[in-house]
Coordinates of C-alpha atoms and ligand atoms in Angstrom, one line a residue:
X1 CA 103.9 -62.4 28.4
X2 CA 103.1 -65.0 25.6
X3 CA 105.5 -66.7 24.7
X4 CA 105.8 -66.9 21.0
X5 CA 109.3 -67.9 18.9
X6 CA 110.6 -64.8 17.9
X7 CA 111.4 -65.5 14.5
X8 CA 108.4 -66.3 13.0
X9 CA 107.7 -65.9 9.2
X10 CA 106.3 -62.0 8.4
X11 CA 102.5 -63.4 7.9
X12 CA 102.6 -65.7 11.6
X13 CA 104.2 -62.7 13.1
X14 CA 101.7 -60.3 11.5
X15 CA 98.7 -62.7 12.9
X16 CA 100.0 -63.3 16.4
X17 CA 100.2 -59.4 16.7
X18 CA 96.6 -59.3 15.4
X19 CA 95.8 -61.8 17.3
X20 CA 96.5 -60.1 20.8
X21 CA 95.5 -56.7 19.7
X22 CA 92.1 -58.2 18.9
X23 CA 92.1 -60.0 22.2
X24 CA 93.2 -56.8 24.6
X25 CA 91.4 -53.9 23.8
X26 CA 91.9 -51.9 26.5
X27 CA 95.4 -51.5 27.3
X28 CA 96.1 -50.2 30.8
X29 CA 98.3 -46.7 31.8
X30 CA 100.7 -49.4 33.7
X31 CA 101.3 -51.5 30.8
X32 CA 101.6 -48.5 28.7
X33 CA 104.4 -47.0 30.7
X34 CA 105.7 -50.2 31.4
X35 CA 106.3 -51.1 27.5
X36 CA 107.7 -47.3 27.5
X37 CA 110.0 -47.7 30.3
X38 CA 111.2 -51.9 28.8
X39 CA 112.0 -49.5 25.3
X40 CA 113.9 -46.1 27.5
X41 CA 115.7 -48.9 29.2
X42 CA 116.8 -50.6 26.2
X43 CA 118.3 -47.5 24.8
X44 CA 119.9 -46.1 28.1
X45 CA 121.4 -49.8 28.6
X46 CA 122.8 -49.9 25.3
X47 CA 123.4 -46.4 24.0
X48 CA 127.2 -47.1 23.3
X49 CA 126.7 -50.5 21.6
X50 CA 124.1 -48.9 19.1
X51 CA 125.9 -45.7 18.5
X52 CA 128.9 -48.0 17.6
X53 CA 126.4 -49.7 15.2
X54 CA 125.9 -46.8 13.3
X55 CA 129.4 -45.9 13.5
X56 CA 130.1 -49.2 12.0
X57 CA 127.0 -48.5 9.3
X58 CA 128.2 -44.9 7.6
X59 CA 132.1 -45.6 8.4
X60 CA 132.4 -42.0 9.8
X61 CA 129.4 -41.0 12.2
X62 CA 130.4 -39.4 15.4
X63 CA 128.7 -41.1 18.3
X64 CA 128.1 -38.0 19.8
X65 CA 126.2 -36.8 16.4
X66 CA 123.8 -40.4 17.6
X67 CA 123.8 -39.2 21.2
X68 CA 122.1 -35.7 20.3
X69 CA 120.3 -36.4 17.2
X70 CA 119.1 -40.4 17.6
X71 CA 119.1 -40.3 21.1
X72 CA 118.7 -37.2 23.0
X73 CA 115.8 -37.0 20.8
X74 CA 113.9 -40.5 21.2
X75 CA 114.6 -39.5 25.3
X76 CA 112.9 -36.4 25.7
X77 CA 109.7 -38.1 23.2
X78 CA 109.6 -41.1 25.6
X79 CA 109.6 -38.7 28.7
X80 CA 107.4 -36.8 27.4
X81 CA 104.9 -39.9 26.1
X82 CA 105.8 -41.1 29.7
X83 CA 104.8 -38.1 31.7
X84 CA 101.7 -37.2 29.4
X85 CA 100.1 -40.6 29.0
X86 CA 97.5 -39.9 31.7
X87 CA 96.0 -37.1 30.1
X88 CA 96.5 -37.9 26.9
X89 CA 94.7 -41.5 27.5
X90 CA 91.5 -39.4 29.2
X91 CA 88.1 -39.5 27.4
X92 CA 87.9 -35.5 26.7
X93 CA 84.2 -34.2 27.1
X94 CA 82.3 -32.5 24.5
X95 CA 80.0 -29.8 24.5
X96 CA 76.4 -30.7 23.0
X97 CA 74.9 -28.7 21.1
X98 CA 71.1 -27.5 21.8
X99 CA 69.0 -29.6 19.9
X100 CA 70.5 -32.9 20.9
X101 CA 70.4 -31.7 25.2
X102 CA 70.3 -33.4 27.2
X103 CA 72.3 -35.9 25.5
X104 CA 76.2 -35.8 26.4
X105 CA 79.1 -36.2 24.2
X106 CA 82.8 -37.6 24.6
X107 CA 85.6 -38.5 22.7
X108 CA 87.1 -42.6 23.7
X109 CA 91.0 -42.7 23.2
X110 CA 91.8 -46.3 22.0
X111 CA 94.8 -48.3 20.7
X112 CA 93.9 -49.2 17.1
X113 CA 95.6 -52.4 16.8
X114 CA 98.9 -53.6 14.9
X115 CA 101.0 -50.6 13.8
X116 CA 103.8 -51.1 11.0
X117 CA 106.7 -49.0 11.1
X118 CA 108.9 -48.7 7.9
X119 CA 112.3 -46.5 8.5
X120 CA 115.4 -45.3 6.8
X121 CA 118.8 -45.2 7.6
X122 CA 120.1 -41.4 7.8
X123 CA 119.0 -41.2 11.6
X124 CA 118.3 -45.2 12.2
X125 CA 117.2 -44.8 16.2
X126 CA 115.4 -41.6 16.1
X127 CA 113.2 -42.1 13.3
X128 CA 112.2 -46.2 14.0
X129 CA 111.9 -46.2 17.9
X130 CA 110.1 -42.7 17.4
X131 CA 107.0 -43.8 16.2
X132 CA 107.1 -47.3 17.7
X133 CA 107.5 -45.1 21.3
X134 CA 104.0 -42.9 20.2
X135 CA 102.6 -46.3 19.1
X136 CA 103.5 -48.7 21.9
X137 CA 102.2 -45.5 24.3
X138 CA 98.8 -45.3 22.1
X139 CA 98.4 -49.3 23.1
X140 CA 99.4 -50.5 20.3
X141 CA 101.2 -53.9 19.3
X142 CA 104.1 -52.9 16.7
X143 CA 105.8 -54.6 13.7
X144 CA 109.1 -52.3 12.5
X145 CA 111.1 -52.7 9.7
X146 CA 114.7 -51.0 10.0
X147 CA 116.4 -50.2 7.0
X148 CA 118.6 -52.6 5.2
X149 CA 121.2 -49.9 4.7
X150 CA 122.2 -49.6 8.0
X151 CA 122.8 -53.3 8.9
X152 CA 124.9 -53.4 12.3
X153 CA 122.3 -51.0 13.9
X154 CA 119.0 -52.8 12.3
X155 CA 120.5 -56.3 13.7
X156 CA 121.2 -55.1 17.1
X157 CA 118.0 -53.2 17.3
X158 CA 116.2 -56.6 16.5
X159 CA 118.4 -58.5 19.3
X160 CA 117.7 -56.1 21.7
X161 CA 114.0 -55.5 20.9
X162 CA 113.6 -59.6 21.2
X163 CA 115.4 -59.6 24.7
X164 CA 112.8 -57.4 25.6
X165 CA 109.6 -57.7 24.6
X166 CA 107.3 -60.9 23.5
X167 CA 106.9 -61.0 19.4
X168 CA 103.2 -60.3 19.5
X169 CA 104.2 -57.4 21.8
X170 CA 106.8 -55.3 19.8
X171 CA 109.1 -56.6 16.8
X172 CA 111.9 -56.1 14.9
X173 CA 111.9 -57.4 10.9
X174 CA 115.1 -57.6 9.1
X175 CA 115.6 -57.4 5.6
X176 CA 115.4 -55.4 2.3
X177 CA 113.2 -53.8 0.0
X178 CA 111.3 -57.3 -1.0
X179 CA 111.1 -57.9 2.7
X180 CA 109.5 -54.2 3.1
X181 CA 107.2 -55.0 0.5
X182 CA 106.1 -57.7 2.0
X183 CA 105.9 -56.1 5.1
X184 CA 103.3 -52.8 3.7
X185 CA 101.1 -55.5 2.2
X186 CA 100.2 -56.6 5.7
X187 CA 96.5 -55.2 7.0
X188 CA 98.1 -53.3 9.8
X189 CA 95.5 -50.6 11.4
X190 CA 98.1 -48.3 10.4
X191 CA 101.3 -48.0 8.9
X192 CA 104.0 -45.7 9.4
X193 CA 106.7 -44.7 7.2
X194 CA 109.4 -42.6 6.5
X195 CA 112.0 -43.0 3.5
X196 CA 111.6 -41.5 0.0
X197 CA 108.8 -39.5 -2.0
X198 CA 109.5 -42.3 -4.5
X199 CA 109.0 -45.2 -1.9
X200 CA 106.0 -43.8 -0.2
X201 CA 104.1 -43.6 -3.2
X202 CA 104.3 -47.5 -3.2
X203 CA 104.0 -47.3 0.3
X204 CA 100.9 -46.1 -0.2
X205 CA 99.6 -48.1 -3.0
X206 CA 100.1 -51.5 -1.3
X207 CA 98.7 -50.0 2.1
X208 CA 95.1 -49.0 0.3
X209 CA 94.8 -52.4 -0.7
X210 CA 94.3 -53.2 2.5
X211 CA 92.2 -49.3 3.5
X212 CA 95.2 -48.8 6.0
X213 CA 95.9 -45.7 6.7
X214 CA 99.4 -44.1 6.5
X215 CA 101.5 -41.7 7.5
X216 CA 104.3 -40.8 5.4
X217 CA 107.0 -38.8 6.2
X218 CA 108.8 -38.2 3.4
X219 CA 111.8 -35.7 1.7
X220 CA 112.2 -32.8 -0.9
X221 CA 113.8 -29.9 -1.5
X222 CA 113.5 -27.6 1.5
X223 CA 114.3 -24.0 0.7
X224 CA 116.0 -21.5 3.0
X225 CA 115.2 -17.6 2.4
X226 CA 117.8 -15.4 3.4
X227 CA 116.2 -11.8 3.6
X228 CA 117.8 -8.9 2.9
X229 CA 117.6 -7.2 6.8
X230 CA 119.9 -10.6 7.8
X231 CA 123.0 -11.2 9.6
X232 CA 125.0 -12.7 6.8
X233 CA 127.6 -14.2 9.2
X234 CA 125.0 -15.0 12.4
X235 CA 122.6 -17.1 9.5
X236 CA 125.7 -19.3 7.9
X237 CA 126.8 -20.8 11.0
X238 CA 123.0 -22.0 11.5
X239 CA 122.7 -22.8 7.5
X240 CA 126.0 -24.7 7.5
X241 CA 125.0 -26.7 11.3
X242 CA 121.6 -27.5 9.8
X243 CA 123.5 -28.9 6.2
X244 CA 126.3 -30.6 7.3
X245 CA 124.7 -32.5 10.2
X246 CA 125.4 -35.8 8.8
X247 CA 126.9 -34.4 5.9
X248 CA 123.5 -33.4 4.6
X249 CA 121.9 -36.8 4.9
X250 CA 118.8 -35.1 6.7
X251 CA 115.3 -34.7 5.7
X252 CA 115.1 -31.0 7.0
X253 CA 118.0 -30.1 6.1
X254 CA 118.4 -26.8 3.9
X255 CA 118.4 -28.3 0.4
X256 CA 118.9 -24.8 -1.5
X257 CA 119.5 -21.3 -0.5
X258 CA 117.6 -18.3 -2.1
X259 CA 119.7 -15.3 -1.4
X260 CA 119.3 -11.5 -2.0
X261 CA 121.2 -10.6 -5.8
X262 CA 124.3 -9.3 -5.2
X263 CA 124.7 -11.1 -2.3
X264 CA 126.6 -13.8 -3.3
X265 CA 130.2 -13.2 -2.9
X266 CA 129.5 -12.4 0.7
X267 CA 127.6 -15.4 1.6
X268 CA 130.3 -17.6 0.0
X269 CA 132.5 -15.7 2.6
X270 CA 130.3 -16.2 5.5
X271 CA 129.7 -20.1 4.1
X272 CA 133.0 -21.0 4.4
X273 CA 134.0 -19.6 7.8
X274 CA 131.1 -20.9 9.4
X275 CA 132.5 -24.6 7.3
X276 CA 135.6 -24.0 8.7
X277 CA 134.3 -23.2 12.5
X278 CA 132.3 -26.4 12.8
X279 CA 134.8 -28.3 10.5
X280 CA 138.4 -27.7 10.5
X281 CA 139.2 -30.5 8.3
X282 CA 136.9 -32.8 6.6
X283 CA 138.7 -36.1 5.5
X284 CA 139.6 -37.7 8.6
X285 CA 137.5 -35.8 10.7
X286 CA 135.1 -38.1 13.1
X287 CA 132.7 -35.5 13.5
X288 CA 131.5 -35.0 9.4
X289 CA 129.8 -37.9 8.5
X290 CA 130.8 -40.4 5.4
X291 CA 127.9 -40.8 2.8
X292 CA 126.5 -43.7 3.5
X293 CA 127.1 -45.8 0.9
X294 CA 129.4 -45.9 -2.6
X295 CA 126.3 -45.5 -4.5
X296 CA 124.7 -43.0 -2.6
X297 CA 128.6 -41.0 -2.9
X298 CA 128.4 -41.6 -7.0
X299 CA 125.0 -40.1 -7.0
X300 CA 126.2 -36.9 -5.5
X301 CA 129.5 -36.8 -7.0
X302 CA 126.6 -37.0 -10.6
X303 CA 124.7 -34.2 -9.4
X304 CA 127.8 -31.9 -9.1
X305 CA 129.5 -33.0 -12.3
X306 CA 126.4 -32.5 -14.1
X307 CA 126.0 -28.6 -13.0
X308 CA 129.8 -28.2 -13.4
X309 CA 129.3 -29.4 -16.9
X310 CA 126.7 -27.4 -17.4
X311 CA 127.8 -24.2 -16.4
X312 CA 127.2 -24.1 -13.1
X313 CA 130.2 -22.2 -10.7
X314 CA 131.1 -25.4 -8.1
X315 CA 132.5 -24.0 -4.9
X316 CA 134.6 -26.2 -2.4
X317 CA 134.3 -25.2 0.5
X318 CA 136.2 -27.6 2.7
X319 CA 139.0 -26.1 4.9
X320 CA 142.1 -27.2 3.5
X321 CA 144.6 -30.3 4.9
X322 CA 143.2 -33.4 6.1
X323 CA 144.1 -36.5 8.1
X324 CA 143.7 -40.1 7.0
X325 CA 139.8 -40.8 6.7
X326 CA 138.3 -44.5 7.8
X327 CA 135.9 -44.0 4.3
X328 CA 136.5 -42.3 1.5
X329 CA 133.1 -41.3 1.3
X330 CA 133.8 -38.5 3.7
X331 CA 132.5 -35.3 0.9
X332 CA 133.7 -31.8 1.0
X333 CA 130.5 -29.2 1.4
X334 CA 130.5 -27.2 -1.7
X335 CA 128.7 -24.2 -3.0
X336 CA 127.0 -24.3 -6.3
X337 CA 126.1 -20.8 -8.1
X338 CA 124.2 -20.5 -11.0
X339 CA 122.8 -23.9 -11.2
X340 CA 120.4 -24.3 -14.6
X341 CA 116.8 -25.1 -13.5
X342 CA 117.1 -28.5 -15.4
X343 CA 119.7 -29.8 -13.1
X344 CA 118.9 -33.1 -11.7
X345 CA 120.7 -31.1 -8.5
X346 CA 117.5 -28.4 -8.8
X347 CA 115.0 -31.2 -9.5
X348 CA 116.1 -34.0 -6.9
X349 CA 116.7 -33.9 -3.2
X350 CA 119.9 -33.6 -2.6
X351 CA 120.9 -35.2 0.9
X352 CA 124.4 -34.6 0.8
X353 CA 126.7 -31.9 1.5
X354 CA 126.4 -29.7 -2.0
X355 CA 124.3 -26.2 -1.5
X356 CA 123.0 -24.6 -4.5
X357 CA 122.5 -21.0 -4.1
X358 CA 120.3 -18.9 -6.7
X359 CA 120.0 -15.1 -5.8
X360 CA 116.1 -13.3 -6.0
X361 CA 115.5 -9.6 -6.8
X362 CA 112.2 -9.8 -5.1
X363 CA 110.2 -11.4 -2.2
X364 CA 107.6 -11.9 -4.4
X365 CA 110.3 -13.7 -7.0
X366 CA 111.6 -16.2 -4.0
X367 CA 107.5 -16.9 -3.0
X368 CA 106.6 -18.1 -6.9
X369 CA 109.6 -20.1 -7.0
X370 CA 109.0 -22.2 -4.0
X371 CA 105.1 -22.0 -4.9
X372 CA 105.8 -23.8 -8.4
X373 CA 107.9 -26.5 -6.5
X374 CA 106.1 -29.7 -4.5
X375 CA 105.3 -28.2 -1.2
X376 CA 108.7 -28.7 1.2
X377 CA 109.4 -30.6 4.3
X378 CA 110.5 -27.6 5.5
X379 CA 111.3 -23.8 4.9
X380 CA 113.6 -21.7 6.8
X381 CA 113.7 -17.7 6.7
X382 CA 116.7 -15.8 8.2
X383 CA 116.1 -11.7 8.9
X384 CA 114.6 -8.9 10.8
X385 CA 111.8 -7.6 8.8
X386 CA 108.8 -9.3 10.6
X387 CA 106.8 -7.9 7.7
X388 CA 108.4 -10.0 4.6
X389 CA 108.5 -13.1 7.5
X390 CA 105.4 -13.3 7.6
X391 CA 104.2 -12.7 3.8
X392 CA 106.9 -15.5 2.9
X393 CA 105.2 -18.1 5.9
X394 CA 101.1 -16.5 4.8
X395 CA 102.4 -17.5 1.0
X396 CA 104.2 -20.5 0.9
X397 CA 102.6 -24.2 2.5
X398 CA 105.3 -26.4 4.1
X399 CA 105.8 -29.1 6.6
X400 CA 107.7 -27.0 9.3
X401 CA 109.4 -24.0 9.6
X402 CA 112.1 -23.1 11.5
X403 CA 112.6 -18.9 11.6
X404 CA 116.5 -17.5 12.1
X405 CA 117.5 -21.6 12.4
X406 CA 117.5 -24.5 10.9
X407 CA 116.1 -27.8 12.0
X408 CA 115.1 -27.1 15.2
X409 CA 111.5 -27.5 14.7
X410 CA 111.9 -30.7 14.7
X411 CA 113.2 -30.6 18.2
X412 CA 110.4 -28.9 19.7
X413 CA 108.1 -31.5 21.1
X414 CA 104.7 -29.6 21.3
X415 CA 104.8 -29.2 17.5
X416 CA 103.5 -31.5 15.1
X417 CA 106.0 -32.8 12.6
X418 CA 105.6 -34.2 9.4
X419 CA 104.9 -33.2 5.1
X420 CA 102.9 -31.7 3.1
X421 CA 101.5 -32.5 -0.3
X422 CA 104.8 -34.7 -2.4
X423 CA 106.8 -34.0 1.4
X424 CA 104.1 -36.7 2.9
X425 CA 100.9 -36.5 5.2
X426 CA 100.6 -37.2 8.6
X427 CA 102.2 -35.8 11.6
X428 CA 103.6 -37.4 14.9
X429 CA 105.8 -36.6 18.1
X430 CA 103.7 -35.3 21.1
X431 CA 100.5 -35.4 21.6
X432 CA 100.5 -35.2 17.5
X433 CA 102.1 -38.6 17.4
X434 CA 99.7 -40.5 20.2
X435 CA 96.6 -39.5 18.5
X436 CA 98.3 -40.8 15.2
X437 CA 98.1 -44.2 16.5
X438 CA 94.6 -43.9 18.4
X439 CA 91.1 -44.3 17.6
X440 CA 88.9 -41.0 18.8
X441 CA 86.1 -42.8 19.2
X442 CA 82.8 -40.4 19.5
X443 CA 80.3 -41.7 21.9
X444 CA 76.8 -40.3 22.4
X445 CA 75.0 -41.0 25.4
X446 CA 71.5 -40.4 24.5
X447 CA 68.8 -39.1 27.6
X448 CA 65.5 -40.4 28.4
X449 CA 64.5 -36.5 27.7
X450 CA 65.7 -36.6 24.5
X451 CA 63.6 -34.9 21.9
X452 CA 64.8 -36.9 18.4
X453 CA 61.0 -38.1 18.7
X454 CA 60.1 -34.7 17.4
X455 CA 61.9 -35.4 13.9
X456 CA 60.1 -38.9 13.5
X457 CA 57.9 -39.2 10.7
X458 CA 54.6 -39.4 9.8
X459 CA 56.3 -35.5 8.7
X460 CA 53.3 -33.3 9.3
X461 CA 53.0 -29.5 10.6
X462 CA 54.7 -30.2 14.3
X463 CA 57.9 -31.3 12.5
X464 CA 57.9 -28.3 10.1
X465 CA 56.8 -26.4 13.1
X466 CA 60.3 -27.6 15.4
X467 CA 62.1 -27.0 11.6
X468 CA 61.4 -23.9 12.0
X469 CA 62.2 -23.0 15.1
X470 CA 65.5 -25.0 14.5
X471 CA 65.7 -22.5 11.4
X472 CA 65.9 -19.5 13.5
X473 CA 68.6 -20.9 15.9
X474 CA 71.2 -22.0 13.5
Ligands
NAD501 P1 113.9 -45.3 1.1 O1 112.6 -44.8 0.7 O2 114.9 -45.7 0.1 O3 113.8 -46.5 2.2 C1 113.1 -46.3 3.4 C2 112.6 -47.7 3.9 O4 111.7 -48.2 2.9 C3 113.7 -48.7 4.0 O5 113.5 -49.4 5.3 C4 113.5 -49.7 2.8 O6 113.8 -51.0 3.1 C5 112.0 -49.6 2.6 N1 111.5 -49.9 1.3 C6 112.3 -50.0 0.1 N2 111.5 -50.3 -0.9 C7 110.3 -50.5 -0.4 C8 109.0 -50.9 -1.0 N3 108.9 -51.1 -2.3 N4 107.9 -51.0 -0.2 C9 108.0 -50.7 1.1 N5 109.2 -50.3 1.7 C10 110.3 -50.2 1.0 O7 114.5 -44.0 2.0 P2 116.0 -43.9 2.6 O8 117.0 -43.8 1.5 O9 116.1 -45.0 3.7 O10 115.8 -42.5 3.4 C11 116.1 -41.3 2.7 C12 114.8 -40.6 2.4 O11 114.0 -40.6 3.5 C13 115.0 -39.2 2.0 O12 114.1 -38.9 0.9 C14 114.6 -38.4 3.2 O13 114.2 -37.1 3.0 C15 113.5 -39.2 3.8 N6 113.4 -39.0 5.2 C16 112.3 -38.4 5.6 C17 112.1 -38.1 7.0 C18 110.9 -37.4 7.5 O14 110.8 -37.4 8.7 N7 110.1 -36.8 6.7 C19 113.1 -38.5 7.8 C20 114.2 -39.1 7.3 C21 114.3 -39.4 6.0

């Protein structure tokens, strides 16, 4: 390893990475997997300490809601990147066509360099050591930059990435949204980042100054469609697990419900058991995550004020009694009927525990209201008639889709996940993510047979003559 101080200033660090990308093109299976395994190490070493650090970060977040959803997750990506690398890495053959035989084609996986990896703070582990995992596997050198929201984890994940890898290898940057600017003005060969709709678009500003590409995972409003042939009770459970995780702060989580008219009263029923099964009491309770900050608390608590004010019917949901909480930030789930289309709650993502509901006469109805929305992160449909399943997912374009669940797309390895449209572009984990950070280089290896001769000028009648037979081919 080169040894190179590990604080250097963003530009030095940004060079040294260059430097050694530039200087080892070809990066081995063994060093691969050995980065990988330095990385699945860290984590297994130090899975308590950095759960605790993001306890420490939201005030109430259970470490068992880090184990499944930060680190269960990163796990079965890294075994997955570990055990697939060989195959992945391979040169694949092409077929060539006829009138460039006997020529032969294939397809060169190669690191592309320096990646940058911008992340947020609602799953801090998951969603930065992700993408550095797909990246380090791809060959590539990687810069990440946590999210200054979550400080305890951000700082331990820099410590512990130092301890383990040389700076021009993998590194951590700390700071806060004038570091991160900083930090997408860098010519990275690509840069990686997840956070808001709002952010990306600068995100993506600075990183074409530079013609980097990017992959931006971003938010929005994901709708779930309830169906009229569903299991009311069976589809709350899942719609209340896949809001409430973290008290809503998810990308996929359901952002609004669109439910069958007349159905209302009866998911409100269904709601709050399903509330009260997975939650028994909310304040106090060390499985329901606090919103992470005061600011990020106010904004919600504006959302529902405004639709309450505006005529909207504000359920609480929360079982009742509680128990004294370490945050006050801990926020009851709520219901919210009726909500005005104005309402910054039907125009903004919501990430937090508050789930409008607006009812639908027709499939057709729920379809054009999604349609005249920015495409979702994700959509979720709950039922039994395969038929309207199917003309909601051939009508509507989202990121994912989870059908009868929530989430769990994400989950799946062997599906590419990412946006669409104002949700992002790009899409990693898998196989997805390694050819995310790789360069499919096309090679031609041209034969001494080769007939490309024939298309040479001086153009007279025996090229028209091989045009035409071309012609009749095609
Ligand atoms: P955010 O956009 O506020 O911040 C994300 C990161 O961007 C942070 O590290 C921040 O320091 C950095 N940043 C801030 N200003 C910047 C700038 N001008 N230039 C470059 N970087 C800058 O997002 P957040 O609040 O941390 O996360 C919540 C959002 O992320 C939600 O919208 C959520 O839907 C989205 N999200 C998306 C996914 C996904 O996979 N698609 C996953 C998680 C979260």
């Amino acid at each position: 390893m080169t040894q190179i101080p590990p604080t250097l200033p963003l530009r030095a660090l940004f060079d040294a990475q260059h430097h050694a990308s530039r200087a080892q093109i070809e990066v081995p299976l063994a060093l691969r997997r050995d980065r990988l395994g330095r990385l699945r190490e860290l984590i297994d070493t130090h899975a308590a300490a950095l759960a605790e650090a993001v306890q420490a970060d939201f005030g109430v977040r259970s470490p068992q809601l880090t184990e499944a959803a930060d680190l269960f997750v990163l796990r079965a990506g890294m075994a997955q990147l570990h055990k697939q690398l060989p195959r992945w890495m391979k040169p694949r053959r092409v077929a060539t066509p006829l009138y460039l035989l006997p020529a032969r084609g294939h397809i060169q996986r190669q690191p592309l360099g320096v990646v940058g990896v911008i992340g947020p703070w609602n799953y801090p582990l998951q969603l930065t050591f992700g993408p550095a995992a797909a990246a380090l596997a791809a060959g590539n050198r990687v810069m990440l930059k946590p999210s200054e929201l979550t400080p305890h984890t951000s700082a331990l994940m820099a410590t512990l990435v130092r301890q383990a890898f040389s700076a021009d290898e993998f590194s951590v940057v700390l700071g806060g949204a004038d570091v991160a600017q900083e930090f997408s003005q860098l010519p990275f060969d690509h840069l990686f980042f997840t956070g808001s709709t709002t952010v990306g678009r600068q995100v993506a500003a600075a990183a074409a100054a530079n013609l980097t590409p990017t992959t931006l995972e971003l938010g929005g409003k994901s709708p779930c469609v309830i169906d009229a042939s569903c299991d009311l009770d069976a589809a709350a459970i899942k719609i209340a697990h896949g809001k409430l995780l973290n008290a809503g702060q998810t990308c996929i989580a359901p952002d609004y419900v669109l439910l069958p008219r007349g159905q209302e009263a009866a998911f409100e029923r269904a709601y709050t058991a399903a509330v009260a099964r997975l939650f028994p009491t909310i304040a106090g309770n060390p499985d329901y995550a606090a919103i992470v900050s005061d600011r990020h608390h106010a904004r919600l608590t504006a959302l529902l004020n405004e639709a309450q004010a505006r005529g909207a019917r504000v359920v609480d949901v929360a079982p009742p009694g509680s128990a004294p909480g370490a945050t006050a930030r801990q926020m009851n789930p709520t219901l919210v009927f009726d909500p005005a289309p104005g309402l910054r709650l039907m125009n903004e993502e919501i990430f937090g525990p508050v789930l409008p509901v607006l009812p639908y006469d027709t499939l057709d109805e729920a379809i054009g209201f999604i349609n005249r929305r920015p495409r979702p992160l994700a959509l979720y449909w709950f039922g039994t008639d395969r038929a309207a399943c199917e003309r909601l997912l051939g009508h509507t374009v989202s990121g994912g889709v989870t059908v009868n669940d929530t989430l769990m797309h994400v989950a799946h390895e062997g599906l590419p996940f990412g946006g669409v449209g104002e949700s992002g572009w790009g899409s990693y984990h898998g196989e997805a993510g390694f050819l995310r950070f790789t360069q499919q280089k096309p090679v031609l290896v041209q034969s001494r047979w080769a007939m490309g001769q024939l298309f040479y000028p001086p153009y007279g009648p025996r090229f028209s003559r091989v045009m035409g037979l071309l012609k009749r081919w095609l």
